[in-house]
Amino acid sequence: DGADLVHAHWLPTGLVAARLDKPFVLQLWGTDVELARRARSLARRVVRQARLVICPSRALADAARELGAGDVRVIPSGVRVPESVGEPAEPLEVLFAGRLSPEKGILELVDAARGMKLVVAGDGPLRDRVPGALGFVPHAELGALYERAAVVACPSQREGFGVVCAEAMAYGRPVVASAVGGLLDLVVDGETGLLVPPRDVSALRSALERLLGDAELRRRLGTAARQRIQEHFAWPAVTDATIAAYEEALS
């Protein structure tokens, strides 16, 4: 009862917040876009009532505006940046971490990475089609996998933000990512990683081979990736931006 402002994550929570006699900020995530397509009138009503809508990427911000959101702010998901990172393992590993489902591009990656040492951390409906997958790996254990990896692959067909991509970059690892959604906010092609068209097995393989075969390129991209995360996506920057959004919503 004593709150001045409600911060609602996800559209369903926003529906609850809209029924309260309080101003609220709505935070949208990738799955909200799919939900909005199924219940468009309801989604439009919620986003229009929010004082401010926060989205983790420009792609989601555009989707929020299409739903009628008035004031939209892009504030990424915060990422922890480790103080130090060791050297990758030998032989060189390509890491995929995420749900084993079609939209994550895992089957294209398995095809593209033939002959490479591919480490797959995750579970999902395609588990039986991914030989040697580790299954679900607790988040606390992912850091060790990022550190071992020479390259991290993020071949999603769509992505609201790209937490795995951001975390890999925080560990100073070059990424090969699809040029879609929130991944476009994270990866500067040729500077902090390599971007490839989604579903393009040939382009994905070429990018992986390029990085695995060039230690200096991996070092340069990884160093720039870690710096980009520290400057724009680490928790201090995200916290400051969120507090500023609260102040604006209450003004």
Short mmCIF file of C-alpha atoms in Angstrom, two decimals:
data_model
loop_
_atom_site.label_atom_id
_atom_site.label_comp_id
_atom_site.label_asym_id
_atom_site.label_seq_id
_atom_site.Cartn_x
_atom_site.Cartn_y
_atom_site.Cartn_z
CA ASP A 1 0.00 0.00 0.00
CA GLY A 2 2.90 2.37 0.65
CA ALA A 3 4.47 2.04 -2.80
CA ASP A 4 4.63 5.11 -5.01
CA LEU A 5 5.33 3.13 -8.19
CA VAL A 6 4.87 -0.48 -9.30
CA HIS A 7 7.43 -2.16 -11.59
CA ALA A 8 5.64 -4.98 -13.43
CA HIS A 9 7.67 -7.59 -15.31
CA TRP A 10 5.86 -9.38 -18.18
CA LEU A 11 2.47 -8.56 -19.69
CA PRO A 12 0.38 -10.75 -17.31
CA THR A 13 1.86 -8.96 -14.29
CA GLY A 14 1.19 -5.67 -16.06
CA LEU A 15 -2.47 -6.64 -16.26
CA VAL A 16 -2.51 -6.98 -12.46
CA ALA A 17 -0.66 -3.67 -12.04
CA ALA A 18 -3.18 -1.92 -14.29
CA ARG A 19 -5.93 -2.83 -11.81
CA LEU A 20 -4.12 -1.22 -8.90
CA ASP A 21 -4.60 2.41 -7.97
CA LYS A 22 -0.91 3.08 -8.54
CA PRO A 23 1.22 4.34 -11.42
CA PHE A 24 3.24 1.52 -12.94
CA VAL A 25 6.21 0.84 -15.18
CA LEU A 26 5.87 -2.18 -17.47
CA GLN A 27 8.92 -4.28 -18.38
CA LEU A 28 8.50 -6.33 -21.56
CA TRP A 29 10.54 -9.41 -22.49
CA GLY A 30 10.81 -11.55 -25.60
CA THR A 31 7.97 -13.96 -24.80
CA ASP A 32 5.63 -11.00 -24.29
CA VAL A 33 5.76 -10.32 -28.03
CA GLU A 34 4.40 -13.81 -28.75
CA LEU A 35 1.74 -13.35 -26.06
CA ALA A 36 0.76 -9.97 -27.52
CA ARG A 37 0.15 -11.57 -30.92
CA ARG A 38 -2.40 -13.91 -29.33
CA ALA A 39 -4.12 -11.29 -27.15
CA ARG A 40 -3.44 -8.05 -28.98
CA SER A 41 -6.31 -5.96 -27.60
CA LEU A 42 -5.46 -6.90 -24.02
CA ALA A 43 -1.76 -6.20 -24.56
CA ARG A 44 -2.50 -2.81 -26.11
CA ARG A 45 -4.63 -1.82 -23.13
CA VAL A 46 -1.89 -2.72 -20.65
CA VAL A 47 0.98 -0.95 -22.46
CA ARG A 48 -1.11 2.18 -22.97
CA GLN A 49 -1.90 2.41 -19.26
CA ALA A 50 1.75 2.14 -18.21
CA ARG A 51 3.50 5.38 -17.31
CA LEU A 52 6.57 4.03 -19.08
CA VAL A 53 7.51 0.80 -20.86
CA ILE A 54 11.01 -0.65 -20.45
CA CYS A 55 12.41 -3.04 -23.07
CA PRO A 56 15.83 -4.75 -23.11
CA SER A 57 16.44 -4.13 -26.82
CA ARG A 58 15.53 -1.82 -29.67
CA ALA A 59 13.67 -4.64 -31.41
CA LEU A 60 11.36 -5.12 -28.43
CA ALA A 61 10.96 -1.35 -28.08
CA ASP A 62 9.70 -1.22 -31.66
CA ALA A 63 7.24 -4.02 -30.86
CA ALA A 64 6.02 -2.08 -27.80
CA ARG A 65 5.44 1.03 -29.90
CA GLU A 66 3.45 -1.04 -32.40
CA LEU A 67 1.19 -2.00 -29.49
CA GLY A 68 0.62 1.67 -28.72
CA ALA A 69 3.12 2.27 -25.92
CA GLY A 70 3.68 5.98 -25.43
CA ASP A 71 6.94 6.38 -23.53
CA VAL A 72 9.44 3.58 -24.17
CA ARG A 73 12.93 3.20 -22.74
CA VAL A 74 15.56 0.67 -23.84
CA ILE A 75 17.34 -0.66 -20.74
CA PRO A 76 19.22 -3.94 -21.24
CA SER A 77 19.24 -6.87 -18.89
CA GLY A 78 22.11 -6.47 -16.44
CA VAL A 79 25.17 -8.69 -16.75
CA ARG A 80 27.78 -9.56 -14.13
CA VAL A 81 31.31 -8.97 -15.39
CA PRO A 82 33.90 -11.29 -13.77
CA GLU A 83 37.00 -9.61 -12.38
CA SER A 84 39.35 -11.88 -14.31
CA VAL A 85 39.09 -14.57 -16.96
CA GLY A 86 41.46 -17.43 -17.76
CA GLU A 87 42.60 -18.82 -21.08
CA PRO A 88 40.33 -21.03 -23.21
CA ALA A 89 40.77 -24.79 -23.24
CA GLU A 90 42.76 -26.82 -25.76
CA PRO A 91 41.64 -28.14 -28.17
CA LEU A 92 39.51 -25.11 -28.93
CA GLU A 93 35.83 -25.37 -28.05
CA VAL A 94 32.69 -23.80 -29.52
CA LEU A 95 30.03 -23.32 -26.83
CA PHE A 96 26.25 -23.16 -27.16
CA ALA A 97 24.19 -22.51 -24.03
CA GLY A 98 20.42 -22.35 -24.13
CA ARG A 99 17.18 -24.15 -24.78
CA LEU A 100 17.40 -26.91 -27.36
CA SER A 101 14.48 -25.77 -29.49
CA PRO A 102 14.14 -24.81 -33.17
CA GLU A 103 14.08 -21.04 -32.68
CA LYS A 104 17.47 -21.14 -30.94
CA GLY A 105 19.14 -22.41 -34.11
CA ILE A 106 20.73 -25.42 -32.44
CA LEU A 107 20.21 -27.80 -35.38
CA GLU A 108 21.84 -25.35 -37.77
CA LEU A 109 24.75 -25.05 -35.35
CA VAL A 110 25.20 -28.82 -35.06
CA ASP A 111 25.37 -28.97 -38.86
CA ALA A 112 27.71 -25.96 -39.14
CA ALA A 113 30.09 -27.20 -36.43
CA ARG A 114 30.75 -30.67 -37.86
CA GLY A 115 34.37 -31.59 -37.15
CA MET A 116 34.69 -28.94 -34.45
CA LYS A 117 34.58 -29.53 -30.70
CA LEU A 118 31.05 -28.33 -29.89
CA VAL A 119 29.95 -28.11 -26.25
CA VAL A 120 26.18 -27.86 -25.81
CA ALA A 121 24.73 -26.84 -22.44
CA GLY A 122 20.96 -27.01 -22.32
CA ASP A 123 17.86 -29.13 -22.59
CA GLY A 124 14.66 -29.03 -24.58
CA PRO A 125 12.57 -30.78 -27.21
CA LEU A 126 15.51 -31.28 -29.59
CA ARG A 127 17.76 -32.95 -27.00
CA ASP A 128 17.66 -36.30 -28.82
CA ARG A 129 18.95 -34.64 -32.00
CA VAL A 130 21.97 -33.06 -30.32
CA PRO A 131 24.60 -35.74 -29.66
CA GLY A 132 26.59 -35.26 -26.47
CA ALA A 133 24.47 -32.42 -25.08
CA LEU A 134 25.24 -31.83 -21.40
CA GLY A 135 21.61 -31.22 -20.49
CA PHE A 136 20.55 -28.48 -18.11
CA VAL A 137 23.52 -26.68 -16.53
CA PRO A 138 22.85 -24.45 -13.48
CA HIS A 139 23.61 -20.80 -14.12
CA ALA A 140 26.26 -20.82 -11.39
CA GLU A 141 28.22 -23.39 -13.42
CA LEU A 142 27.99 -21.64 -16.79
CA GLY A 143 30.91 -19.34 -16.00
CA ALA A 144 33.34 -22.25 -16.19
CA LEU A 145 31.99 -23.17 -19.63
CA TYR A 146 32.29 -19.59 -20.91
CA GLU A 147 35.88 -19.52 -19.66
CA ARG A 148 36.79 -22.78 -21.42
CA ALA A 149 35.24 -21.69 -24.72
CA ALA A 150 37.24 -20.16 -27.56
CA VAL A 151 34.05 -19.04 -29.32
CA VAL A 152 30.41 -18.84 -28.20
CA ALA A 153 27.69 -19.39 -30.80
CA CYS A 154 24.31 -17.63 -30.54
CA PRO A 155 22.49 -18.72 -33.73
CA SER A 156 18.93 -17.83 -32.67
CA GLN A 157 16.24 -17.21 -35.27
CA ARG A 158 14.79 -14.54 -32.96
CA GLU A 159 16.00 -13.08 -29.67
CA GLY A 160 14.46 -10.45 -27.42
CA PHE A 161 17.78 -9.65 -25.74
CA GLY A 162 20.42 -12.40 -25.70
CA VAL A 163 21.58 -13.08 -22.14
CA VAL A 164 23.98 -15.87 -23.17
CA CYS A 165 25.56 -13.61 -25.78
CA ALA A 166 26.01 -10.82 -23.23
CA GLU A 167 27.46 -13.17 -20.62
CA ALA A 168 29.91 -14.67 -23.11
CA MET A 169 31.06 -11.17 -24.06
CA ALA A 170 31.49 -10.32 -20.36
CA TYR A 171 33.91 -13.25 -20.18
CA GLY A 172 35.87 -11.78 -23.07
CA ARG A 173 34.80 -14.44 -25.53
CA PRO A 174 34.12 -13.60 -29.19
CA VAL A 175 30.63 -14.56 -30.31
CA VAL A 176 29.13 -15.63 -33.59
CA ALA A 177 25.53 -14.45 -33.47
CA SER A 178 22.54 -14.21 -35.76
CA ALA A 179 21.76 -10.70 -36.97
CA VAL A 180 18.36 -10.60 -35.28
CA GLY A 181 16.55 -8.80 -32.45
CA GLY A 182 18.50 -7.94 -29.33
CA LEU A 183 21.67 -9.56 -30.64
CA LEU A 184 22.04 -6.56 -32.95
CA ASP A 185 22.27 -4.32 -29.87
CA LEU A 186 24.99 -6.45 -28.32
CA VAL A 187 27.29 -7.41 -31.18
CA VAL A 188 29.08 -4.85 -33.33
CA ASP A 189 29.97 -6.91 -36.39
CA GLY A 190 33.72 -7.21 -36.85
CA GLU A 191 34.43 -5.31 -33.62
CA THR A 192 32.96 -7.30 -30.73
CA GLY A 193 31.94 -10.44 -32.61
CA LEU A 194 30.68 -11.70 -35.95
CA LEU A 195 27.09 -11.47 -37.19
CA VAL A 196 25.60 -13.94 -39.66
CA PRO A 197 22.16 -14.30 -41.26
CA PRO A 198 19.80 -16.56 -39.26
CA ARG A 199 19.36 -20.13 -40.55
CA ASP A 200 22.44 -19.77 -42.80
CA VAL A 201 24.53 -22.87 -42.04
CA SER A 202 27.27 -21.96 -44.52
CA ALA A 203 27.74 -18.43 -43.13
CA LEU A 204 27.69 -19.77 -39.58
CA ARG A 205 30.37 -22.36 -40.36
CA SER A 206 32.54 -19.80 -42.15
CA ALA A 207 32.40 -17.42 -39.17
CA LEU A 208 33.26 -20.20 -36.71
CA GLU A 209 36.17 -21.37 -38.86
CA ARG A 210 37.43 -17.81 -39.20
CA LEU A 211 37.56 -17.32 -35.43
CA LEU A 212 38.93 -20.75 -34.58
CA GLY A 213 41.72 -20.23 -37.09
CA ASP A 214 42.79 -16.75 -35.94
CA ALA A 215 43.94 -16.37 -32.32
CA GLU A 216 44.66 -12.65 -32.72
CA LEU A 217 41.16 -11.98 -34.07
CA ARG A 218 39.65 -13.91 -31.15
CA ARG A 219 41.70 -11.87 -28.70
CA ARG A 220 40.83 -8.54 -30.31
CA LEU A 221 37.11 -9.20 -30.58
CA GLY A 222 36.93 -10.74 -27.10
CA THR A 223 38.70 -7.78 -25.48
CA ALA A 224 36.39 -5.30 -27.22
CA ALA A 225 33.34 -7.40 -26.32
CA ARG A 226 34.22 -7.39 -22.62
CA GLN A 227 34.77 -3.63 -22.69
CA ARG A 228 31.42 -3.04 -24.41
CA ILE A 229 29.60 -5.06 -21.75
CA GLN A 230 31.40 -3.23 -18.93
CA GLU A 231 30.44 0.15 -20.34
CA HIS A 232 26.84 -0.44 -21.41
CA PHE A 233 25.41 -3.68 -20.01
CA ALA A 234 26.96 -4.21 -16.56
CA TRP A 235 24.71 -3.89 -13.51
CA PRO A 236 25.84 -0.39 -12.39
CA ALA A 237 24.84 1.15 -15.74
CA VAL A 238 21.56 -0.79 -15.84
CA THR A 239 20.71 0.18 -12.25
CA ASP A 240 21.33 3.87 -12.93
CA ALA A 241 19.16 3.77 -16.05
CA THR A 242 16.35 1.99 -14.20
CA ILE A 243 16.34 4.51 -11.34
CA ALA A 244 16.25 7.34 -13.88
CA ALA A 245 13.23 5.67 -15.51
CA TYR A 246 11.47 5.47 -12.14
CA GLU A 247 12.10 9.16 -11.52
CA GLU A 248 10.74 10.05 -14.94
CA ALA A 249 7.64 7.91 -14.44
CA LEU A 250 6.91 9.69 -11.15
CA SER A 251 7.58 13.20 -12.45
#
